[in-house]
Structures are given as C-alpha cells and as structure tokens.
Amino acid sequence: MKLIIDVDTGIDDALALLYVLASPEAELLGVTCTSGNVEAAQVAENTLALLDLAGGPDIEVTLGRRVPLTRPLMTAPETHGPQGIGYATLPPPSRAVSPRHSADLIVDVARRAPGEVTLITLAPVTNLAVALEREPQLPRLLKNLVMMAGSYRSPGNTAPTSEWNTACDPEAMQTVLSAWESAEGVGRPVVLGLDVTEHAKFMPDHLAQLHATAGNPQANRVLQFIDDALRFYMEFHSRYDGFYGAFIHDPLAVASALDPALLKTEALAVQVELDGKLTSGETVTDWRRVWNRPPNLEIGVSADIETFFARFVERVGGLAARIM
Ligand code: BDR
Ligand code: CA
C-alpha cells in the first residue's frame, strides 16, 4: 500500500511511524510535517531522527506552511514535551529536510501514481489544504484519505467540543471537507475521531508485552525511545484524564488505514464550526439527518481495539528486536 503520512511528531505520531515502518504491506513514499504538537521545524527534526533510528533513513521528509491558514499557531508542550517526544532524546538526524514543499510532495506523488496513493493525516490538515489549492483534482488523484481528526459524538480534548487536530486549523479541515464534497464520484474520506481513538488506551501492561516481544534486550534503542516518550505521555494522561496510560490516537489511524477491517464506519454529514464563540473547531455532525444533505465523511464509530493492540505489540516489538 503506497502511503504518504502527514504528521506533527508528537509522541503518538512517532508510534504511528514506527507501526508503519514495521508493517510489510506499507510502502512509505514520504512524510510531510506540519506545526501542531510542536513547531514544524521541530516536527521535521523529530521525524528525521526517528526514521534514522527505526530503519527509514531514505524516506523523504518535507516541511510546508508553518502556521495555520488564518489562526495563530498553537502547540502542546504540556502533552508531548518541549521537543514533542516526551522525555526521549534522539541523536541529531543524519540528513536535512527535503527542499520540496509538503504540498508539492503530496501533489507530485499523487500525480505520478494516480489512484494508488493513500494519504493519512495525523495532524492539523494545513498541508493538505495548501495542496488542494495547488491541485484541486487531488481528491481524484488519491486512492483514499484517512484522517485522525475531530470528535463526533464525544467531548473534545482542546475545548469542550473540539479535538486538537481540528481545533488548530479549522479552516483547513473545512477546506478539505468541501474539496471532497465537490469531487463527485470520489470515495468519502475516512476519519477517526476521539470517539474511537480514546479506546486505544496504551497501558503499562502493553509496554511489558512490547518488551517481552522484543526479547527484552538491554539498551535497545527503539524500546528506550518508546519508554521515555510514553512515560511523559502517561504522566500527562494521569494528570488530565485520570489514568496512568496514554491514548494512542495516531497509531490506531494508521493501523485502520492499512487494514480497514479494524474499523466500523458510518456515513454522515459534517461541517466544521469556524465562528463559534465557545465551539470553534467543533466537527458538527448531523447524526439525526436533520440537514438533509449527503454524507461527506465515513466516521469511525467502533474499532477492533484488541486486534489493534496485538498487532501493535507484535509489529513494533518485532521491529525493535530487529534493530537492536
Ligand atoms: C491528536 O492530537 C495530537 O496531540 C495527537 O498527536 C493526535 O494526532 C489527538 O487529538
Ligand atoms: Ca498527531
């Protein structure tokens, strides 16, 4: 499966990238970085360093627009740490970021293999909105779009009703929805909101399983990274969400993109609140079909979390064992 992944690495973005690198069916053609959890240049540095660590040193990594379309930049150091990877540290990357703009990578790669490339976004969708400006036919050129974004039936995590990736750049999210809506005959984007991703709770027991799968080697660099990154993320969740563990939103999104059988979806009409005084960034969802407008998203409503975690442990543990 040919993939482009858009990230704001980010602890769970990092775990998602490890999952993809550990997945034999995935062919990762590029990683586009955007500001979100941390500023974009730091996102790129984290991503390049992680690819060095985990066996993806040749995968192109790009930067794009550094700020949301119209709003001031927000970052989340309290959630992901000042560098975006919790307590983990990585050696400086062996190479520089690509000179190509993220939007150009998305457009060029999609044009070169029309109908073959799946784009997975794990961050505010600023890069994708810019790519749509440059190539309005993008919805037709991509095979599929899978996004971690929004909160459709449950509370938000940034404001009472809005989720981080949508709250950071609501105009970009609405741009994406409108572009796919107007591309007749193109499949609806698949979206995983907090409704499903907050079921993917990574607990200390999962960490123990990961160590056991990797053979629990001393000083394994991949395990060390995961331990140090997740310790920060778990401490954050213990302060704000009442459990010592962590929601791993982004890995569930990539796992569901690679194997759609993991996710049950429902087709619904969604628009993004752009003006609300209290609800800016909310993904307003017409559950009762009162708008009488065609559905524009396939919303994840439940996920096979047990299979997801078994696969995560097996794949990422296996990758760690191979890298030593
Ligand atoms: C999303 O926000 C980010 O902090 C995470 O990386 C994830 O993509 C969850 O709301
Ligand atoms: Ca993310």
PDB file of C-alpha atoms in Angstrom, residues 91-315:
ATOM      1  CA  PRO A  91      20.793  11.865  18.107  1.00  0.00           C
ATOM      2  CA  PRO A  92      20.662  14.716  15.565  1.00  0.00           C
ATOM      3  CA  PRO A  93      19.339  13.492  12.204  1.00  0.00           C
ATOM      4  CA  SER A  94      21.854  12.286   9.628  1.00  0.00           C
ATOM      5  CA  ARG A  95      20.317  14.434   6.847  1.00  0.00           C
ATOM      6  CA  ALA A  96      18.464  17.655   6.212  1.00  0.00           C
ATOM      7  CA  VAL A  97      14.806  18.055   5.447  1.00  0.00           C
ATOM      8  CA  SER A  98      13.910  17.857   1.712  1.00  0.00           C
ATOM      9  CA  PRO A  99      13.846  21.160  -0.206  1.00  0.00           C
ATOM     10  CA  ARG A 100      10.420  20.232  -1.606  1.00  0.00           C
ATOM     11  CA  HIS A 101       7.307  21.844  -0.036  1.00  0.00           C
ATOM     12  CA  SER A 102       4.964  19.384   1.705  1.00  0.00           C
ATOM     13  CA  ALA A 103       2.089  20.397  -0.573  1.00  0.00           C
ATOM     14  CA  ASP A 104       4.251  19.658  -3.628  1.00  0.00           C
ATOM     15  CA  LEU A 105       5.247  16.258  -2.295  1.00  0.00           C
ATOM     16  CA  ILE A 106       1.584  15.326  -1.837  1.00  0.00           C
ATOM     17  CA  VAL A 107       0.620  16.593  -5.305  1.00  0.00           C
ATOM     18  CA  ASP A 108       3.652  15.198  -7.174  1.00  0.00           C
ATOM     19  CA  VAL A 109       3.463  11.744  -5.608  1.00  0.00           C
ATOM     20  CA  ALA A 110      -0.304  11.539  -6.235  1.00  0.00           C
ATOM     21  CA  ARG A 111       0.115  12.659  -9.867  1.00  0.00           C
ATOM     22  CA  ARG A 112       2.844  10.102 -10.503  1.00  0.00           C
ATOM     23  CA  ALA A 113       0.643   7.199  -9.348  1.00  0.00           C
ATOM     24  CA  PRO A 114      -2.960   8.339  -9.843  1.00  0.00           C
ATOM     25  CA  GLY A 115      -5.472   6.304  -7.870  1.00  0.00           C
ATOM     26  CA  GLU A 116      -2.768   4.395  -5.985  1.00  0.00           C
ATOM     27  CA  VAL A 117      -1.693   6.547  -3.049  1.00  0.00           C
ATOM     28  CA  THR A 118      -3.387   6.698   0.344  1.00  0.00           C
ATOM     29  CA  LEU A 119      -2.821   9.898   2.321  1.00  0.00           C
ATOM     30  CA  ILE A 120      -3.004   9.561   6.108  1.00  0.00           C
ATOM     31  CA  THR A 121      -3.152  12.775   8.134  1.00  0.00           C
ATOM     32  CA  LEU A 122      -2.276  12.638  11.838  1.00  0.00           C
ATOM     33  CA  ALA A 123      -2.083  16.397  12.418  1.00  0.00           C
ATOM     34  CA  PRO A 124      -3.863  19.665  11.609  1.00  0.00           C
ATOM     35  CA  VAL A 125      -4.553  19.407   7.864  1.00  0.00           C
ATOM     36  CA  THR A 126      -2.834  22.659   6.833  1.00  0.00           C
ATOM     37  CA  ASN A 127      -0.524  20.894   4.351  1.00  0.00           C
ATOM     38  CA  LEU A 128      -3.437  19.167   2.662  1.00  0.00           C
ATOM     39  CA  ALA A 129      -5.398  22.423   2.380  1.00  0.00           C
ATOM     40  CA  VAL A 130      -2.409  24.050   0.646  1.00  0.00           C
ATOM     41  CA  ALA A 131      -2.010  21.009  -1.614  1.00  0.00           C
ATOM     42  CA  LEU A 132      -5.680  21.373  -2.642  1.00  0.00           C
ATOM     43  CA  GLU A 133      -5.044  24.990  -3.626  1.00  0.00           C
ATOM     44  CA  ARG A 134      -2.198  23.805  -5.864  1.00  0.00           C
ATOM     45  CA  GLU A 135      -4.079  20.814  -7.291  1.00  0.00           C
ATOM     46  CA  PRO A 136      -7.878  20.931  -6.936  1.00  0.00           C
ATOM     47  CA  GLN A 137      -8.073  17.485  -8.598  1.00  0.00           C
ATOM     48  CA  LEU A 138      -6.261  15.906  -5.642  1.00  0.00           C
ATOM     49  CA  PRO A 139      -9.348  14.030  -4.347  1.00  0.00           C
ATOM     50  CA  ARG A 140      -9.455  12.225  -7.714  1.00  0.00           C
ATOM     51  CA  LEU A 141      -5.721  11.571  -7.804  1.00  0.00           C
ATOM     52  CA  LEU A 142      -5.520   9.960  -4.358  1.00  0.00           C
ATOM     53  CA  LYS A 143      -6.766   6.451  -3.724  1.00  0.00           C
ATOM     54  CA  ASN A 144      -8.011   7.307  -0.276  1.00  0.00           C
ATOM     55  CA  LEU A 145      -7.789   9.836   2.535  1.00  0.00           C
ATOM     56  CA  VAL A 146      -7.713   8.676   6.171  1.00  0.00           C
ATOM     57  CA  MET A 147      -7.580  11.327   8.902  1.00  0.00           C
ATOM     58  CA  MET A 148      -7.152  11.367  12.670  1.00  0.00           C
ATOM     59  CA  ALA A 149      -9.282  14.421  13.349  1.00  0.00           C
ATOM     60  CA  GLY A 150     -12.376  15.586  15.134  1.00  0.00           C
ATOM     61  CA  SER A 151     -14.716  14.411  17.794  1.00  0.00           C
ATOM     62  CA  TYR A 152     -18.116  13.360  16.544  1.00  0.00           C
ATOM     63  CA  ARG A 153     -20.072  12.055  19.467  1.00  0.00           C
ATOM     64  CA  SER A 154     -17.766  12.598  22.408  1.00  0.00           C
ATOM     65  CA  PRO A 155     -16.268  15.664  24.083  1.00  0.00           C
ATOM     66  CA  GLY A 156     -13.244  17.419  22.684  1.00  0.00           C
ATOM     67  CA  ASN A 157      -9.740  17.396  24.142  1.00  0.00           C
ATOM     68  CA  THR A 158      -8.787  21.013  23.362  1.00  0.00           C
ATOM     69  CA  ALA A 159     -12.044  22.829  24.025  1.00  0.00           C
ATOM     70  CA  PRO A 160     -15.217  21.231  25.407  1.00  0.00           C
ATOM     71  CA  THR A 161     -16.345  20.189  21.920  1.00  0.00           C
ATOM     72  CA  SER A 162     -13.229  20.345  19.738  1.00  0.00           C
ATOM     73  CA  GLU A 163     -10.378  17.962  19.123  1.00  0.00           C
ATOM     74  CA  TRP A 164      -6.760  19.123  18.758  1.00  0.00           C
ATOM     75  CA  ASN A 165      -6.095  18.472  15.029  1.00  0.00           C
ATOM     76  CA  THR A 166      -9.303  20.226  14.036  1.00  0.00           C
ATOM     77  CA  ALA A 167      -9.083  22.983  16.649  1.00  0.00           C
ATOM     78  CA  CYS A 168      -5.595  24.042  15.499  1.00  0.00           C
ATOM     79  CA  ASP A 169      -6.678  24.736  11.914  1.00  0.00           C
ATOM     80  CA  PRO A 170     -10.466  24.517  11.487  1.00  0.00           C
ATOM     81  CA  GLU A 171     -10.369  26.428   8.173  1.00  0.00           C
ATOM     82  CA  ALA A 172      -8.034  23.801   6.733  1.00  0.00           C
ATOM     83  CA  MET A 173     -10.319  20.978   7.848  1.00  0.00           C
ATOM     84  CA  GLN A 174     -13.355  22.677   6.301  1.00  0.00           C
ATOM     85  CA  THR A 175     -11.361  23.233   3.076  1.00  0.00           C
ATOM     86  CA  VAL A 176     -10.663  19.504   2.925  1.00  0.00           C
ATOM     87  CA  LEU A 177     -14.303  18.569   3.555  1.00  0.00           C
ATOM     88  CA  SER A 178     -15.517  20.977   0.865  1.00  0.00           C
ATOM     89  CA  ALA A 179     -12.977  19.736  -1.683  1.00  0.00           C
ATOM     90  CA  TRP A 180     -14.030  16.108  -1.261  1.00  0.00           C
ATOM     91  CA  GLU A 181     -17.721  17.081  -1.261  1.00  0.00           C
ATOM     92  CA  SER A 182     -17.399  18.736  -4.633  1.00  0.00           C
ATOM     93  CA  ALA A 183     -15.457  15.858  -6.208  1.00  0.00           C
ATOM     94  CA  GLU A 184     -18.372  13.820  -7.469  1.00  0.00           C
ATOM     95  CA  GLY A 185     -17.958  10.064  -7.579  1.00  0.00           C
ATOM     96  CA  VAL A 186     -14.895  10.100  -5.284  1.00  0.00           C
ATOM     97  CA  GLY A 187     -14.952   7.968  -2.106  1.00  0.00           C
ATOM     98  CA  ARG A 188     -15.582   9.785   1.169  1.00  0.00           C
ATOM     99  CA  PRO A 189     -12.584  10.360   3.471  1.00  0.00           C
ATOM    100  CA  VAL A 190     -12.380   8.029   6.455  1.00  0.00           C
ATOM    101  CA  VAL A 191     -11.988   9.818   9.750  1.00  0.00           C
ATOM    102  CA  LEU A 192     -11.066   8.587  13.216  1.00  0.00           C
ATOM    103  CA  GLY A 193     -12.099  10.990  15.944  1.00  0.00           C
ATOM    104  CA  LEU A 194     -11.711  10.789  19.702  1.00  0.00           C
ATOM    105  CA  ASP A 195     -14.846   8.601  19.770  1.00  0.00           C
ATOM    106  CA  VAL A 196     -12.716   5.667  18.617  1.00  0.00           C
ATOM    107  CA  THR A 197      -9.127   6.730  19.310  1.00  0.00           C
ATOM    108  CA  GLU A 198      -9.770   7.198  23.029  1.00  0.00           C
ATOM    109  CA  HIS A 199     -10.493   3.472  23.173  1.00  0.00           C
ATOM    110  CA  ALA A 200      -6.868   2.870  22.172  1.00  0.00           C
ATOM    111  CA  LYS A 201      -5.505   3.218  25.696  1.00  0.00           C
ATOM    112  CA  PHE A 202      -1.890   2.137  25.881  1.00  0.00           C
ATOM    113  CA  MET A 203      -1.310   0.813  29.430  1.00  0.00           C
ATOM    114  CA  PRO A 204       1.854  -0.240  31.309  1.00  0.00           C
ATOM    115  CA  ASP A 205       0.907  -3.845  30.579  1.00  0.00           C
ATOM    116  CA  HIS A 206       1.165  -3.164  26.826  1.00  0.00           C
ATOM    117  CA  LEU A 207       4.653  -1.804  27.429  1.00  0.00           C
ATOM    118  CA  ALA A 208       5.585  -5.010  29.258  1.00  0.00           C
ATOM    119  CA  GLN A 209       4.246  -7.036  26.303  1.00  0.00           C
ATOM    120  CA  LEU A 210       6.286  -4.909  23.906  1.00  0.00           C
ATOM    121  CA  HIS A 211       9.440  -5.591  25.915  1.00  0.00           C
ATOM    122  CA  ALA A 212       8.672  -9.296  26.026  1.00  0.00           C
ATOM    123  CA  THR A 213       8.114  -9.407  22.251  1.00  0.00           C
ATOM    124  CA  ALA A 214      11.347  -7.569  21.580  1.00  0.00           C
ATOM    125  CA  GLY A 215      13.123 -10.134  23.776  1.00  0.00           C
ATOM    126  CA  ASN A 216      13.644  -7.506  26.475  1.00  0.00           C
ATOM    127  CA  PRO A 217      17.191  -6.749  25.343  1.00  0.00           C
ATOM    128  CA  GLN A 218      19.249  -4.366  27.443  1.00  0.00           C
ATOM    129  CA  ALA A 219      19.767  -0.962  25.877  1.00  0.00           C
ATOM    130  CA  ASN A 220      17.512  -1.485  22.871  1.00  0.00           C
ATOM    131  CA  ARG A 221      17.374   1.958  21.249  1.00  0.00           C
ATOM    132  CA  VAL A 222      13.806   1.665  19.907  1.00  0.00           C
ATOM    133  CA  LEU A 223      12.443   0.434  23.248  1.00  0.00           C
ATOM    134  CA  GLN A 224      14.372   3.117  25.083  1.00  0.00           C
ATOM    135  CA  PHE A 225      12.777   5.756  22.847  1.00  0.00           C
ATOM    136  CA  ILE A 226       9.288   4.318  23.382  1.00  0.00           C
ATOM    137  CA  ASP A 227       9.769   4.038  27.164  1.00  0.00           C
ATOM    138  CA  ASP A 228      10.991   7.615  27.536  1.00  0.00           C
ATOM    139  CA  ALA A 229       8.419   9.144  25.199  1.00  0.00           C
ATOM    140  CA  LEU A 230       5.494   7.224  26.700  1.00  0.00           C
ATOM    141  CA  ARG A 231       6.476   7.916  30.320  1.00  0.00           C
ATOM    142  CA  PHE A 232       5.873  11.622  29.649  1.00  0.00           C
ATOM    143  CA  TYR A 233       2.620  10.936  27.767  1.00  0.00           C
ATOM    144  CA  MET A 234       1.362   8.626  30.537  1.00  0.00           C
ATOM    145  CA  GLU A 235       2.155  11.192  33.216  1.00  0.00           C
ATOM    146  CA  PHE A 236       0.175  13.758  31.195  1.00  0.00           C
ATOM    147  CA  HIS A 237      -2.837  11.426  30.966  1.00  0.00           C
ATOM    148  CA  SER A 238      -2.603  10.631  34.645  1.00  0.00           C
ATOM    149  CA  ARG A 239      -2.822  14.368  35.417  1.00  0.00           C
ATOM    150  CA  TYR A 240      -5.589  15.249  32.928  1.00  0.00           C
ATOM    151  CA  ASP A 241      -7.505  12.058  32.116  1.00  0.00           C
ATOM    152  CA  GLY A 242      -7.395  10.133  35.373  1.00  0.00           C
ATOM    153  CA  PHE A 243      -5.427   7.030  34.309  1.00  0.00           C
ATOM    154  CA  TYR A 244      -1.738   6.142  34.052  1.00  0.00           C
ATOM    155  CA  GLY A 245      -1.606   5.203  30.405  1.00  0.00           C
ATOM    156  CA  ALA A 246      -1.979   7.042  27.110  1.00  0.00           C
ATOM    157  CA  PHE A 247      -4.415   7.389  24.228  1.00  0.00           C
ATOM    158  CA  ILE A 248      -2.519   6.387  21.103  1.00  0.00           C
ATOM    159  CA  HIS A 249      -4.753   8.103  18.558  1.00  0.00           C
ATOM    160  CA  ASP A 250      -2.420   8.169  15.560  1.00  0.00           C
ATOM    161  CA  PRO A 251      -1.290   4.506  15.566  1.00  0.00           C
ATOM    162  CA  LEU A 252      -4.962   3.420  15.506  1.00  0.00           C
ATOM    163  CA  ALA A 253      -5.481   5.645  12.456  1.00  0.00           C
ATOM    164  CA  VAL A 254      -2.567   4.138  10.506  1.00  0.00           C
ATOM    165  CA  ALA A 255      -3.482   0.592  11.530  1.00  0.00           C
ATOM    166  CA  SER A 256      -7.051   1.190  10.294  1.00  0.00           C
ATOM    167  CA  ALA A 257      -5.787   2.661   7.024  1.00  0.00           C
ATOM    168  CA  LEU A 258      -3.646  -0.434   6.466  1.00  0.00           C
ATOM    169  CA  ASP A 259      -6.470  -2.779   7.468  1.00  0.00           C
ATOM    170  CA  PRO A 260      -9.937  -1.227   7.106  1.00  0.00           C
ATOM    171  CA  ALA A 261     -11.441  -4.337   8.741  1.00  0.00           C
ATOM    172  CA  LEU A 262     -10.295  -2.889  12.090  1.00  0.00           C
ATOM    173  CA  LEU A 263     -12.763  -0.008  11.831  1.00  0.00           C
ATOM    174  CA  LYS A 264     -16.542   0.188  11.568  1.00  0.00           C
ATOM    175  CA  THR A 265     -17.698   3.454   9.989  1.00  0.00           C
ATOM    176  CA  GLU A 266     -20.924   5.324   9.437  1.00  0.00           C
ATOM    177  CA  ALA A 267     -21.509   7.798   6.573  1.00  0.00           C
ATOM    178  CA  LEU A 268     -22.556  11.189   7.968  1.00  0.00           C
ATOM    179  CA  ALA A 269     -22.656  14.856   7.081  1.00  0.00           C
ATOM    180  CA  VAL A 270     -20.147  17.010   8.956  1.00  0.00           C
ATOM    181  CA  GLN A 271     -19.208  20.690   8.833  1.00  0.00           C
ATOM    182  CA  VAL A 272     -16.588  22.445  10.913  1.00  0.00           C
ATOM    183  CA  GLU A 273     -17.603  25.301  13.211  1.00  0.00           C
ATOM    184  CA  LEU A 274     -15.456  28.256  12.159  1.00  0.00           C
ATOM    185  CA  ASP A 275     -17.085  31.091  14.075  1.00  0.00           C
ATOM    186  CA  GLY A 276     -18.454  29.736  17.349  1.00  0.00           C
ATOM    187  CA  LYS A 277     -17.577  31.727  20.427  1.00  0.00           C
ATOM    188  CA  LEU A 278     -17.419  28.540  22.515  1.00  0.00           C
ATOM    189  CA  THR A 279     -17.323  25.861  19.838  1.00  0.00           C
ATOM    190  CA  SER A 280     -14.747  26.958  17.279  1.00  0.00           C
ATOM    191  CA  GLY A 281     -13.210  23.878  15.633  1.00  0.00           C
ATOM    192  CA  GLU A 282     -16.085  21.564  16.544  1.00  0.00           C
ATOM    193  CA  THR A 283     -16.876  18.913  13.938  1.00  0.00           C
ATOM    194  CA  VAL A 284     -20.639  19.427  13.877  1.00  0.00           C
ATOM    195  CA  THR A 285     -22.212  16.108  12.908  1.00  0.00           C
ATOM    196  CA  ASP A 286     -25.724  15.557  11.634  1.00  0.00           C
ATOM    197  CA  TRP A 287     -26.466  12.304  13.490  1.00  0.00           C
ATOM    198  CA  ARG A 288     -30.254  12.713  13.064  1.00  0.00           C
ATOM    199  CA  ARG A 289     -30.023  13.747   9.421  1.00  0.00           C
ATOM    200  CA  VAL A 290     -31.893  16.993  10.013  1.00  0.00           C
ATOM    201  CA  TRP A 291     -29.758  18.877   7.453  1.00  0.00           C
ATOM    202  CA  ASN A 292     -30.908  16.583   4.713  1.00  0.00           C
ATOM    203  CA  ARG A 293     -27.572  16.877   2.951  1.00  0.00           C
ATOM    204  CA  PRO A 294     -25.485  13.992   1.614  1.00  0.00           C
ATOM    205  CA  PRO A 295     -22.922  12.434   3.945  1.00  0.00           C
ATOM    206  CA  ASN A 296     -19.365  13.649   3.344  1.00  0.00           C
ATOM    207  CA  LEU A 297     -17.323  11.548   5.790  1.00  0.00           C
ATOM    208  CA  GLU A 298     -17.002   7.910   6.817  1.00  0.00           C
ATOM    209  CA  ILE A 299     -16.781   8.342  10.579  1.00  0.00           C
ATOM    210  CA  GLY A 300     -15.162   5.629  12.688  1.00  0.00           C
ATOM    211  CA  VAL A 301     -17.787   4.522  15.209  1.00  0.00           C
ATOM    212  CA  SER A 302     -16.050   1.480  16.671  1.00  0.00           C
ATOM    213  CA  ALA A 303     -12.706  -0.271  16.305  1.00  0.00           C
ATOM    214  CA  ASP A 304     -11.330  -3.739  16.995  1.00  0.00           C
ATOM    215  CA  ILE A 305      -9.014  -2.499  19.743  1.00  0.00           C
ATOM    216  CA  GLU A 306      -7.873  -5.947  20.867  1.00  0.00           C
ATOM    217  CA  THR A 307      -6.614  -6.910  17.408  1.00  0.00           C
ATOM    218  CA  PHE A 308      -5.054  -3.463  17.027  1.00  0.00           C
ATOM    219  CA  PHE A 309      -3.033  -3.796  20.244  1.00  0.00           C
ATOM    220  CA  ALA A 310      -1.992  -7.377  19.470  1.00  0.00           C
ATOM    221  CA  ARG A 311      -0.742  -6.195  16.085  1.00  0.00           C
ATOM    222  CA  PHE A 312       0.941  -3.117  17.523  1.00  0.00           C
ATOM    223  CA  VAL A 313       2.854  -5.209  20.063  1.00  0.00           C
ATOM    224  CA  GLU A 314       3.810  -7.864  17.519  1.00  0.00           C
ATOM    225  CA  ARG A 315       4.913  -5.419  14.818  1.00  0.00           C
TER     226      ARG A 315
END
